[in-house]
Amino acid sequence: MDRYCPLCEKKCPFENTQCQSGKQYALFSGSRHETQENQLFALFYKLSHLFIHRNGQNQGKNRILAILRHHGDMTQRKLLDHTDIRSASLSELLTKIEANGDITRERSQENARNLLIRLTPKGTTEAIRIHQENLRLSDELFSCLNIQEQEQLKHILIKLLVNWKKENE
């Protein structure tokens, strides 16, 4: 069965790809895994590694700042619900972000037991920069997919996310 590279207009056979992208595609699609699921796992792992490497090591901090920018001030408890991070890990992360001057933590006036997390002006500037970088990166990462493929991928990722979260409950 002849298989062709779907990444360029030349439609070169995998045995004789002309472009680097085609050679990579042939390499990844021809990997020898025991099952289809195992191949998907390996590809997902590679993508995750590339994403983390490309997007930096401050994902926790960046995510907290993005959530606060999008939703505004919130209690630590509500922030915990948005992040799916363990309480102790979130507290440690917030301490680091606060020490960096990006957030403040203040007792809520409505309930003194609650801590209200708020972006500082420095944190707001950083959150806007992160948002712009995320827009640029998402355009770059998914530009190789047409609109239909992006919708299909979104549907698949949501399906996986719902199933994986259900299994962890």
PDB file of C-alpha atoms in Angstrom, residues 5-160:
ATOM      1  CA  CYS A   5       3.178  12.587   2.821  1.00  0.00           C
ATOM      2  CA  PRO A   6       0.168  14.780   3.711  1.00  0.00           C
ATOM      3  CA  LEU A   7       2.315  17.773   4.687  1.00  0.00           C
ATOM      4  CA  CYS A   8       3.048  19.324   1.309  1.00  0.00           C
ATOM      5  CA  GLU A   9       1.510  19.609  -2.142  1.00  0.00           C
ATOM      6  CA  LYS A  10       4.066  17.245  -3.734  1.00  0.00           C
ATOM      7  CA  LYS A  11       2.456  14.173  -2.090  1.00  0.00           C
ATOM      8  CA  CYS A  12       5.762  12.316  -2.103  1.00  0.00           C
ATOM      9  CA  PRO A  13       5.673   8.625  -1.180  1.00  0.00           C
ATOM     10  CA  PHE A  14       7.033   7.996   2.323  1.00  0.00           C
ATOM     11  CA  GLU A  15       9.828   5.942   0.796  1.00  0.00           C
ATOM     12  CA  ASN A  16      11.073   9.043  -1.062  1.00  0.00           C
ATOM     13  CA  THR A  17      10.021  12.169   0.807  1.00  0.00           C
ATOM     14  CA  GLN A  18      11.544  15.392  -0.479  1.00  0.00           C
ATOM     15  CA  CYS A  19      11.071  17.698   2.498  1.00  0.00           C
ATOM     16  CA  GLN A  20      12.229  17.509   6.116  1.00  0.00           C
ATOM     17  CA  SER A  21       8.631  17.629   7.379  1.00  0.00           C
ATOM     18  CA  GLY A  22       7.760  14.612   5.236  1.00  0.00           C
ATOM     19  CA  LYS A  23      10.744  12.693   6.558  1.00  0.00           C
ATOM     20  CA  GLN A  24       9.686  13.471  10.143  1.00  0.00           C
ATOM     21  CA  TYR A  25       6.080  12.480   9.389  1.00  0.00           C
ATOM     22  CA  ALA A  26       7.210   9.175   7.885  1.00  0.00           C
ATOM     23  CA  LEU A  27       9.441   8.512  10.893  1.00  0.00           C
ATOM     24  CA  PHE A  28       6.678   9.206  13.454  1.00  0.00           C
ATOM     25  CA  SER A  29       3.911   7.403  11.580  1.00  0.00           C
ATOM     26  CA  GLY A  30       6.070   4.344  10.928  1.00  0.00           C
ATOM     27  CA  SER A  31       7.116   3.788  14.533  1.00  0.00           C
ATOM     28  CA  ARG A  32       6.880   0.216  15.791  1.00  0.00           C
ATOM     29  CA  HIS A  33       4.678   0.170  18.871  1.00  0.00           C
ATOM     30  CA  GLU A  34       2.780  -2.807  20.215  1.00  0.00           C
ATOM     31  CA  THR A  35      -0.609  -1.123  19.954  1.00  0.00           C
ATOM     32  CA  GLN A  36      -2.222   1.926  18.392  1.00  0.00           C
ATOM     33  CA  GLU A  37      -2.831   3.246  21.903  1.00  0.00           C
ATOM     34  CA  ASN A  38       0.854   2.843  22.739  1.00  0.00           C
ATOM     35  CA  GLN A  39       1.804   4.803  19.610  1.00  0.00           C
ATOM     36  CA  LEU A  40      -0.668   7.548  20.550  1.00  0.00           C
ATOM     37  CA  PHE A  41       0.826   7.627  24.045  1.00  0.00           C
ATOM     38  CA  ALA A  42       4.347   7.997  22.643  1.00  0.00           C
ATOM     39  CA  LEU A  43       3.277  10.800  20.292  1.00  0.00           C
ATOM     40  CA  PHE A  44       1.378  12.553  23.088  1.00  0.00           C
ATOM     41  CA  TYR A  45       4.463  12.302  25.300  1.00  0.00           C
ATOM     42  CA  LYS A  46       6.679  13.807  22.582  1.00  0.00           C
ATOM     43  CA  LEU A  47       4.219  16.670  22.038  1.00  0.00           C
ATOM     44  CA  SER A  48       3.979  17.336  25.772  1.00  0.00           C
ATOM     45  CA  HIS A  49       7.747  17.430  26.086  1.00  0.00           C
ATOM     46  CA  LEU A  50       8.075  19.849  23.157  1.00  0.00           C
ATOM     47  CA  PHE A  51       5.302  22.049  24.534  1.00  0.00           C
ATOM     48  CA  ILE A  52       6.872  22.323  27.982  1.00  0.00           C
ATOM     49  CA  HIS A  53      10.322  22.912  26.483  1.00  0.00           C
ATOM     50  CA  ARG A  54       9.018  25.617  24.135  1.00  0.00           C
ATOM     51  CA  ASN A  55       6.746  27.293  26.624  1.00  0.00           C
ATOM     52  CA  GLY A  56       9.213  27.538  29.485  1.00  0.00           C
ATOM     53  CA  GLN A  57       9.359  26.164  32.973  1.00  0.00           C
ATOM     54  CA  ASN A  58       7.083  28.712  34.668  1.00  0.00           C
ATOM     55  CA  GLN A  59       3.814  27.071  33.693  1.00  0.00           C
ATOM     56  CA  GLY A  60       2.374  27.158  37.217  1.00  0.00           C
ATOM     57  CA  LYS A  61       3.140  30.841  37.691  1.00  0.00           C
ATOM     58  CA  ASN A  62       1.992  31.733  34.185  1.00  0.00           C
ATOM     59  CA  ARG A  63      -1.259  29.851  34.639  1.00  0.00           C
ATOM     60  CA  ILE A  64      -2.034  31.545  37.965  1.00  0.00           C
ATOM     61  CA  LEU A  65      -1.395  34.995  36.482  1.00  0.00           C
ATOM     62  CA  ALA A  66      -3.525  34.159  33.431  1.00  0.00           C
ATOM     63  CA  ILE A  67      -6.416  32.957  35.595  1.00  0.00           C
ATOM     64  CA  LEU A  68      -6.306  36.090  37.754  1.00  0.00           C
ATOM     65  CA  ARG A  69      -6.107  38.310  34.670  1.00  0.00           C
ATOM     66  CA  HIS A  70      -9.121  36.565  33.151  1.00  0.00           C
ATOM     67  CA  HIS A  71     -11.305  36.151  36.261  1.00  0.00           C
ATOM     68  CA  GLY A  72     -10.103  38.986  38.494  1.00  0.00           C
ATOM     69  CA  ASP A  73      -9.419  38.831  42.215  1.00  0.00           C
ATOM     70  CA  MET A  74     -10.416  35.603  43.887  1.00  0.00           C
ATOM     71  CA  THR A  75     -10.003  33.628  47.052  1.00  0.00           C
ATOM     72  CA  GLN A  76      -7.297  31.029  47.342  1.00  0.00           C
ATOM     73  CA  ARG A  77     -10.035  28.386  47.540  1.00  0.00           C
ATOM     74  CA  LYS A  78     -11.600  29.513  44.242  1.00  0.00           C
ATOM     75  CA  LEU A  79      -8.164  29.646  42.610  1.00  0.00           C
ATOM     76  CA  LEU A  80      -7.612  26.092  43.819  1.00  0.00           C
ATOM     77  CA  ASP A  81     -10.797  25.026  41.982  1.00  0.00           C
ATOM     78  CA  HIS A  82      -9.528  26.617  38.741  1.00  0.00           C
ATOM     79  CA  THR A  83      -6.088  25.014  38.829  1.00  0.00           C
ATOM     80  CA  ASP A  84      -6.489  21.371  39.907  1.00  0.00           C
ATOM     81  CA  ILE A  85      -3.312  21.833  41.969  1.00  0.00           C
ATOM     82  CA  ARG A  86      -3.022  20.387  45.469  1.00  0.00           C
ATOM     83  CA  SER A  87      -3.616  22.948  48.210  1.00  0.00           C
ATOM     84  CA  ALA A  88      -0.102  22.750  49.642  1.00  0.00           C
ATOM     85  CA  SER A  89       1.451  23.062  46.160  1.00  0.00           C
ATOM     86  CA  LEU A  90      -0.720  26.077  45.370  1.00  0.00           C
ATOM     87  CA  SER A  91       0.258  27.774  48.640  1.00  0.00           C
ATOM     88  CA  GLU A  92       3.938  27.213  47.884  1.00  0.00           C
ATOM     89  CA  LEU A  93       3.523  28.528  44.345  1.00  0.00           C
ATOM     90  CA  LEU A  94       1.616  31.606  45.553  1.00  0.00           C
ATOM     91  CA  THR A  95       4.386  32.348  48.055  1.00  0.00           C
ATOM     92  CA  LYS A  96       6.927  32.373  45.223  1.00  0.00           C
ATOM     93  CA  ILE A  97       4.727  34.526  42.974  1.00  0.00           C
ATOM     94  CA  GLU A  98       4.084  36.946  45.838  1.00  0.00           C
ATOM     95  CA  ALA A  99       7.814  37.156  46.619  1.00  0.00           C
ATOM     96  CA  ASN A 100       8.354  38.057  42.958  1.00  0.00           C
ATOM     97  CA  GLY A 101       5.918  40.963  43.358  1.00  0.00           C
ATOM     98  CA  ASP A 102       3.272  39.713  40.898  1.00  0.00           C
ATOM     99  CA  ILE A 103       0.436  39.160  43.412  1.00  0.00           C
ATOM    100  CA  THR A 104      -0.701  40.182  46.852  1.00  0.00           C
ATOM    101  CA  ARG A 105      -2.615  38.045  49.340  1.00  0.00           C
ATOM    102  CA  GLU A 106      -4.956  39.884  51.668  1.00  0.00           C
ATOM    103  CA  ARG A 107      -7.606  38.775  54.133  1.00  0.00           C
ATOM    104  CA  SER A 108     -11.082  39.087  52.660  1.00  0.00           C
ATOM    105  CA  GLN A 109     -13.225  41.806  54.234  1.00  0.00           C
ATOM    106  CA  GLU A 110     -16.318  39.580  53.949  1.00  0.00           C
ATOM    107  CA  ASN A 111     -14.696  36.551  55.587  1.00  0.00           C
ATOM    108  CA  ALA A 112     -11.400  36.953  57.444  1.00  0.00           C
ATOM    109  CA  ARG A 113     -10.647  33.234  57.022  1.00  0.00           C
ATOM    110  CA  ASN A 114     -10.330  33.664  53.250  1.00  0.00           C
ATOM    111  CA  LEU A 115      -7.277  35.017  51.475  1.00  0.00           C
ATOM    112  CA  LEU A 116      -7.989  37.208  48.467  1.00  0.00           C
ATOM    113  CA  ILE A 117      -5.430  36.859  45.673  1.00  0.00           C
ATOM    114  CA  ARG A 118      -4.916  40.005  43.608  1.00  0.00           C
ATOM    115  CA  LEU A 119      -2.585  40.928  40.740  1.00  0.00           C
ATOM    116  CA  THR A 120      -0.190  43.797  41.383  1.00  0.00           C
ATOM    117  CA  PRO A 121       0.486  46.289  38.572  1.00  0.00           C
ATOM    118  CA  LYS A 122       3.679  44.318  37.856  1.00  0.00           C
ATOM    119  CA  GLY A 123       1.673  41.088  37.807  1.00  0.00           C
ATOM    120  CA  THR A 124      -0.923  42.605  35.478  1.00  0.00           C
ATOM    121  CA  THR A 125       1.804  43.624  33.040  1.00  0.00           C
ATOM    122  CA  GLU A 126       3.295  40.129  33.211  1.00  0.00           C
ATOM    123  CA  ALA A 127      -0.146  38.501  32.758  1.00  0.00           C
ATOM    124  CA  ILE A 128      -0.761  40.597  29.625  1.00  0.00           C
ATOM    125  CA  ARG A 129       2.660  39.640  28.259  1.00  0.00           C
ATOM    126  CA  ILE A 130       1.929  35.951  28.956  1.00  0.00           C
ATOM    127  CA  HIS A 131      -1.468  36.244  27.248  1.00  0.00           C
ATOM    128  CA  GLN A 132       0.078  37.775  24.128  1.00  0.00           C
ATOM    129  CA  GLU A 133       2.792  35.115  24.077  1.00  0.00           C
ATOM    130  CA  ASN A 134       0.162  32.362  24.441  1.00  0.00           C
ATOM    131  CA  LEU A 135      -1.793  33.801  21.496  1.00  0.00           C
ATOM    132  CA  ARG A 136       1.365  33.855  19.372  1.00  0.00           C
ATOM    133  CA  LEU A 137       2.359  30.353  20.440  1.00  0.00           C
ATOM    134  CA  SER A 138      -1.098  28.860  19.849  1.00  0.00           C
ATOM    135  CA  ASP A 139      -1.188  30.367  16.364  1.00  0.00           C
ATOM    136  CA  GLU A 140       2.263  28.944  15.667  1.00  0.00           C
ATOM    137  CA  LEU A 141       1.550  25.481  17.081  1.00  0.00           C
ATOM    138  CA  PHE A 142      -1.788  24.923  15.351  1.00  0.00           C
ATOM    139  CA  SER A 143      -1.275  26.785  12.070  1.00  0.00           C
ATOM    140  CA  CYS A 144      -0.490  23.494  10.302  1.00  0.00           C
ATOM    141  CA  LEU A 145      -4.087  22.348  10.931  1.00  0.00           C
ATOM    142  CA  ASN A 146      -7.055  23.620   8.928  1.00  0.00           C
ATOM    143  CA  ILE A 147     -10.220  24.761  10.736  1.00  0.00           C
ATOM    144  CA  GLN A 148     -11.887  21.351  10.431  1.00  0.00           C
ATOM    145  CA  GLU A 149      -8.813  19.590  11.840  1.00  0.00           C
ATOM    146  CA  GLN A 150      -8.631  22.098  14.703  1.00  0.00           C
ATOM    147  CA  GLU A 151     -12.294  21.439  15.551  1.00  0.00           C
ATOM    148  CA  GLN A 152     -11.717  17.688  15.398  1.00  0.00           C
ATOM    149  CA  LEU A 153      -8.640  17.957  17.623  1.00  0.00           C
ATOM    150  CA  LYS A 154     -10.554  20.144  20.096  1.00  0.00           C
ATOM    151  CA  HIS A 155     -13.341  17.565  20.277  1.00  0.00           C
ATOM    152  CA  ILE A 156     -10.860  14.728  20.836  1.00  0.00           C
ATOM    153  CA  LEU A 157      -8.924  16.626  23.513  1.00  0.00           C
ATOM    154  CA  ILE A 158     -12.124  17.523  25.384  1.00  0.00           C
ATOM    155  CA  LYS A 159     -13.250  13.900  25.210  1.00  0.00           C
ATOM    156  CA  LEU A 160      -9.900  12.737  26.612  1.00  0.00           C
TER     157      LEU A 160
END
